């Protein structure tokens, strides 16, 4: 952009008035179901945590190629095959050994991630249930919890 054009744009903007900020927003009444609040139910947290645990167990049991069919020394069948190939001077032996090492490392990382997800969601579920009970005891008139929809009527 040429300098003269820039100066012209600045001049045009100054003539229109001071700089103003305009916020785009939704209309006040959307006319349909509820607000845009994020709601997560305890059952949702529990289901995701359970799925992460099931994935962890399935992966731990099925994806361990390094420990599958171990011999008396504890080496799995794939590691045994790699050692046998290497002992006969096949380059494939070293490549297979590297593959098993990388695969095992990756599986362990996924297992750790699944365990963290499962544990975190279990913890979150218990923590929020405890928080909800404390809040309900303070907020309610008769000791019963007040629903979110009922509470939202107080703020309109």
PDB file of C-alpha atoms in Angstrom:
ATOM      1  CA  UNK A   1       0.000   0.000   0.000  1.00  0.00           C
ATOM      2  CA  UNK A   2       1.442   3.382  -0.965  1.00  0.00           C
ATOM      3  CA  UNK A   3       2.056   6.025   1.696  1.00  0.00           C
ATOM      4  CA  UNK A   4      -0.455   8.428   0.119  1.00  0.00           C
ATOM      5  CA  UNK A   5      -3.154   5.786   0.216  1.00  0.00           C
ATOM      6  CA  UNK A   6      -2.438   5.138   3.918  1.00  0.00           C
ATOM      7  CA  UNK A   7      -2.684   8.838   4.698  1.00  0.00           C
ATOM      8  CA  UNK A   8      -5.993   9.011   2.814  1.00  0.00           C
ATOM      9  CA  UNK A   9      -7.410   6.095   4.830  1.00  0.00           C
ATOM     10  CA  UNK A  10      -6.372   7.749   8.100  1.00  0.00           C
ATOM     11  CA  UNK A  11      -7.977  11.000   7.021  1.00  0.00           C
ATOM     12  CA  UNK A  12     -11.230   9.242   6.064  1.00  0.00           C
ATOM     13  CA  UNK A  13     -11.351   7.491   9.419  1.00  0.00           C
ATOM     14  CA  UNK A  14     -10.796  10.756  11.294  1.00  0.00           C
ATOM     15  CA  UNK A  15     -13.646  12.404   9.391  1.00  0.00           C
ATOM     16  CA  UNK A  16     -16.060   9.608  10.337  1.00  0.00           C
ATOM     17  CA  UNK A  17     -15.467  10.257  14.035  1.00  0.00           C
ATOM     18  CA  UNK A  18     -13.533   8.738  16.872  1.00  0.00           C
ATOM     19  CA  UNK A  19     -12.685   5.099  16.963  1.00  0.00           C
ATOM     20  CA  UNK A  20     -15.496   3.020  18.381  1.00  0.00           C
ATOM     21  CA  UNK A  21     -15.742  -0.558  19.442  1.00  0.00           C
ATOM     22  CA  UNK A  22     -18.690  -2.648  18.414  1.00  0.00           C
ATOM     23  CA  UNK A  23     -19.358  -5.982  20.028  1.00  0.00           C
ATOM     24  CA  UNK A  24     -21.250  -8.579  18.096  1.00  0.00           C
ATOM     25  CA  UNK A  25     -23.707 -10.418  20.278  1.00  0.00           C
ATOM     26  CA  UNK A  26     -26.704 -12.662  20.166  1.00  0.00           C
ATOM     27  CA  UNK A  27     -30.154 -11.111  20.442  1.00  0.00           C
ATOM     28  CA  UNK A  28     -31.490 -10.948  24.000  1.00  0.00           C
ATOM     29  CA  UNK A  29     -34.229 -13.529  23.376  1.00  0.00           C
ATOM     30  CA  UNK A  30     -33.329 -16.567  21.315  1.00  0.00           C
ATOM     31  CA  UNK A  31     -36.890 -17.848  21.591  1.00  0.00           C
ATOM     32  CA  UNK A  32     -35.920 -21.435  22.158  1.00  0.00           C
ATOM     33  CA  UNK A  33     -34.368 -23.859  24.524  1.00  0.00           C
ATOM     34  CA  UNK A  34     -32.365 -22.333  27.311  1.00  0.00           C
ATOM     35  CA  UNK A  35     -29.115 -20.492  27.533  1.00  0.00           C
ATOM     36  CA  UNK A  36     -25.696 -21.484  26.370  1.00  0.00           C
ATOM     37  CA  UNK A  37     -24.500 -22.895  29.670  1.00  0.00           C
ATOM     38  CA  UNK A  38     -22.203 -25.863  29.560  1.00  0.00           C
ATOM     39  CA  UNK A  39     -23.741 -28.655  31.567  1.00  0.00           C
ATOM     40  CA  UNK A  40     -21.951 -31.889  32.363  1.00  0.00           C
ATOM     41  CA  UNK A  41     -23.825 -34.540  34.236  1.00  0.00           C
ATOM     42  CA  UNK A  42     -22.162 -36.898  36.687  1.00  0.00           C
ATOM     43  CA  UNK A  43     -23.223 -39.787  34.461  1.00  0.00           C
ATOM     44  CA  UNK A  44     -21.348 -38.249  31.522  1.00  0.00           C
ATOM     45  CA  UNK A  45     -18.135 -37.986  33.530  1.00  0.00           C
ATOM     46  CA  UNK A  46     -18.558 -41.513  34.808  1.00  0.00           C
ATOM     47  CA  UNK A  47     -19.172 -42.901  31.315  1.00  0.00           C
ATOM     48  CA  UNK A  48     -16.064 -41.265  29.847  1.00  0.00           C
ATOM     49  CA  UNK A  49     -13.963 -42.340  32.824  1.00  0.00           C
ATOM     50  CA  UNK A  50     -15.272 -45.903  32.497  1.00  0.00           C
ATOM     51  CA  UNK A  51     -14.535 -45.979  28.758  1.00  0.00           C
ATOM     52  CA  UNK A  52     -10.986 -44.783  29.432  1.00  0.00           C
ATOM     53  CA  UNK A  53     -10.573 -47.561  32.017  1.00  0.00           C
ATOM     54  CA  UNK A  54     -11.945 -50.210  29.612  1.00  0.00           C
ATOM     55  CA  UNK A  55      -9.589 -48.965  26.880  1.00  0.00           C
ATOM     56  CA  UNK A  56      -6.699 -49.111  29.356  1.00  0.00           C
ATOM     57  CA  UNK A  57      -7.500 -52.726  30.296  1.00  0.00           C
ATOM     58  CA  UNK A  58      -7.994 -53.843  26.681  1.00  0.00           C
ATOM     59  CA  UNK A  59      -4.783 -52.187  25.550  1.00  0.00           C
ATOM     60  CA  UNK A  60      -2.795 -53.553  28.483  1.00  0.00           C
ATOM     61  CA  UNK A  61      -3.999 -57.069  27.728  1.00  0.00           C
ATOM     62  CA  UNK A  62      -3.890 -57.067  23.909  1.00  0.00           C
ATOM     63  CA  UNK A  63      -1.186 -54.646  22.766  1.00  0.00           C
ATOM     64  CA  UNK A  64       1.820 -55.988  24.656  1.00  0.00           C
ATOM     65  CA  UNK A  65       3.804 -57.525  21.801  1.00  0.00           C
ATOM     66  CA  UNK A  66       7.015 -57.386  23.830  1.00  0.00           C
ATOM     67  CA  UNK A  67       5.617 -59.665  26.537  1.00  0.00           C
ATOM     68  CA  UNK A  68       3.371 -61.945  24.476  1.00  0.00           C
ATOM     69  CA  UNK A  69       4.109 -65.672  24.893  1.00  0.00           C
ATOM     70  CA  UNK A  70       7.160 -65.174  27.111  1.00  0.00           C
ATOM     71  CA  UNK A  71       9.920 -67.767  27.361  1.00  0.00           C
ATOM     72  CA  UNK A  72      11.642 -68.815  30.607  1.00  0.00           C
ATOM     73  CA  UNK A  73      13.716 -65.602  30.523  1.00  0.00           C
ATOM     74  CA  UNK A  74      10.606 -63.433  30.145  1.00  0.00           C
ATOM     75  CA  UNK A  75      11.257 -62.417  26.532  1.00  0.00           C
ATOM     76  CA  UNK A  76       8.090 -62.316  24.436  1.00  0.00           C
ATOM     77  CA  UNK A  77       7.698 -64.152  21.156  1.00  0.00           C
ATOM     78  CA  UNK A  78       8.420 -61.051  19.067  1.00  0.00           C
ATOM     79  CA  UNK A  79      11.589 -60.314  21.027  1.00  0.00           C
ATOM     80  CA  UNK A  80      12.557 -63.985  20.652  1.00  0.00           C
ATOM     81  CA  UNK A  81      12.045 -63.757  16.889  1.00  0.00           C
ATOM     82  CA  UNK A  82      14.153 -60.596  16.740  1.00  0.00           C
ATOM     83  CA  UNK A  83      16.961 -62.256  18.714  1.00  0.00           C
ATOM     84  CA  UNK A  84      16.837 -65.347  16.510  1.00  0.00           C
ATOM     85  CA  UNK A  85      16.979 -63.270  13.325  1.00  0.00           C
ATOM     86  CA  UNK A  86      19.898 -61.228  14.690  1.00  0.00           C
ATOM     87  CA  UNK A  87      21.785 -64.375  15.696  1.00  0.00           C
ATOM     88  CA  UNK A  88      21.577 -65.532  12.067  1.00  0.00           C
ATOM     89  CA  UNK A  89      22.824 -62.134  10.852  1.00  0.00           C
ATOM     90  CA  UNK A  90      19.517 -60.996   9.384  1.00  0.00           C
ATOM     91  CA  UNK A  91      19.164 -57.193   9.358  1.00  0.00           C
ATOM     92  CA  UNK A  92      15.460 -57.742   9.971  1.00  0.00           C
ATOM     93  CA  UNK A  93      16.298 -58.848  13.530  1.00  0.00           C
ATOM     94  CA  UNK A  94      17.565 -55.418  14.554  1.00  0.00           C
ATOM     95  CA  UNK A  95      14.689 -53.691  12.781  1.00  0.00           C
ATOM     96  CA  UNK A  96      12.161 -55.941  14.543  1.00  0.00           C
ATOM     97  CA  UNK A  97      13.839 -55.272  17.891  1.00  0.00           C
ATOM     98  CA  UNK A  98      13.628 -51.499  17.280  1.00  0.00           C
ATOM     99  CA  UNK A  99       9.981 -51.866  16.258  1.00  0.00           C
ATOM    100  CA  UNK A 100       9.159 -53.688  19.498  1.00  0.00           C
ATOM    101  CA  UNK A 101      10.945 -51.025  21.577  1.00  0.00           C
ATOM    102  CA  UNK A 102       9.115 -48.143  19.866  1.00  0.00           C
ATOM    103  CA  UNK A 103       5.761 -49.957  19.966  1.00  0.00           C
ATOM    104  CA  UNK A 104       6.179 -50.711  23.668  1.00  0.00           C
ATOM    105  CA  UNK A 105       7.057 -47.089  24.404  1.00  0.00           C
ATOM    106  CA  UNK A 106       4.015 -45.831  22.497  1.00  0.00           C
ATOM    107  CA  UNK A 107       1.667 -48.328  24.159  1.00  0.00           C
ATOM    108  CA  UNK A 108       2.942 -47.291  27.591  1.00  0.00           C
ATOM    109  CA  UNK A 109       2.278 -43.636  26.736  1.00  0.00           C
ATOM    110  CA  UNK A 110      -1.298 -44.395  25.648  1.00  0.00           C
ATOM    111  CA  UNK A 111      -1.832 -46.525  28.773  1.00  0.00           C
ATOM    112  CA  UNK A 112      -0.649 -43.657  30.969  1.00  0.00           C
ATOM    113  CA  UNK A 113      -2.948 -41.213  29.171  1.00  0.00           C
ATOM    114  CA  UNK A 114      -5.956 -43.533  29.624  1.00  0.00           C
ATOM    115  CA  UNK A 115      -5.140 -43.998  33.301  1.00  0.00           C
ATOM    116  CA  UNK A 116      -4.866 -40.224  33.819  1.00  0.00           C
ATOM    117  CA  UNK A 117      -8.182 -39.603  32.065  1.00  0.00           C
ATOM    118  CA  UNK A 118      -9.967 -42.299  34.039  1.00  0.00           C
ATOM    119  CA  UNK A 119      -8.495 -41.218  37.381  1.00  0.00           C
ATOM    120  CA  UNK A 120      -9.078 -37.518  36.732  1.00  0.00           C
ATOM    121  CA  UNK A 121     -12.710 -37.996  35.763  1.00  0.00           C
ATOM    122  CA  UNK A 122     -13.351 -40.248  38.756  1.00  0.00           C
ATOM    123  CA  UNK A 123     -11.809 -37.583  40.992  1.00  0.00           C
ATOM    124  CA  UNK A 124     -13.776 -34.798  39.283  1.00  0.00           C
ATOM    125  CA  UNK A 125     -17.034 -36.706  39.629  1.00  0.00           C
ATOM    126  CA  UNK A 126     -16.493 -37.249  43.374  1.00  0.00           C
ATOM    127  CA  UNK A 127     -15.318 -33.670  43.953  1.00  0.00           C
ATOM    128  CA  UNK A 128     -18.277 -32.099  42.187  1.00  0.00           C
ATOM    129  CA  UNK A 129     -20.753 -34.395  43.914  1.00  0.00           C
ATOM    130  CA  UNK A 130     -19.299 -33.252  47.244  1.00  0.00           C
ATOM    131  CA  UNK A 131     -19.404 -29.584  46.172  1.00  0.00           C
ATOM    132  CA  UNK A 132     -23.010 -29.958  44.994  1.00  0.00           C
ATOM    133  CA  UNK A 133     -24.025 -31.434  48.343  1.00  0.00           C
ATOM    134  CA  UNK A 134     -22.358 -28.584  50.276  1.00  0.00           C
ATOM    135  CA  UNK A 135     -23.954 -25.925  48.081  1.00  0.00           C
ATOM    136  CA  UNK A 136     -27.366 -27.571  48.259  1.00  0.00           C
ATOM    137  CA  UNK A 137     -27.203 -27.568  52.052  1.00  0.00           C
ATOM    138  CA  UNK A 138     -26.435 -23.843  52.099  1.00  0.00           C
ATOM    139  CA  UNK A 139     -28.771 -22.707  49.309  1.00  0.00           C
ATOM    140  CA  UNK A 140     -31.886 -24.781  49.910  1.00  0.00           C
ATOM    141  CA  UNK A 141     -34.657 -23.830  52.292  1.00  0.00           C
ATOM    142  CA  UNK A 142     -35.704 -27.319  53.301  1.00  0.00           C
ATOM    143  CA  UNK A 143     -32.405 -29.181  52.984  1.00  0.00           C
ATOM    144  CA  UNK A 144     -33.210 -30.401  49.466  1.00  0.00           C
ATOM    145  CA  UNK A 145     -31.099 -29.468  46.456  1.00  0.00           C
ATOM    146  CA  UNK A 146     -32.431 -26.727  44.179  1.00  0.00           C
ATOM    147  CA  UNK A 147     -32.323 -27.600  40.484  1.00  0.00           C
ATOM    148  CA  UNK A 148     -30.294 -25.519  38.049  1.00  0.00           C
ATOM    149  CA  UNK A 149     -33.418 -24.553  36.129  1.00  0.00           C
ATOM    150  CA  UNK A 150     -35.076 -23.324  39.324  1.00  0.00           C
ATOM    151  CA  UNK A 151     -31.994 -21.347  40.345  1.00  0.00           C
ATOM    152  CA  UNK A 152     -31.785 -19.706  36.927  1.00  0.00           C
ATOM    153  CA  UNK A 153     -35.255 -18.188  37.476  1.00  0.00           C
ATOM    154  CA  UNK A 154     -33.831 -16.156  40.359  1.00  0.00           C
ATOM    155  CA  UNK A 155     -31.351 -14.417  38.063  1.00  0.00           C
ATOM    156  CA  UNK A 156     -33.660 -13.216  35.313  1.00  0.00           C
TER     157      UNK A 156
END
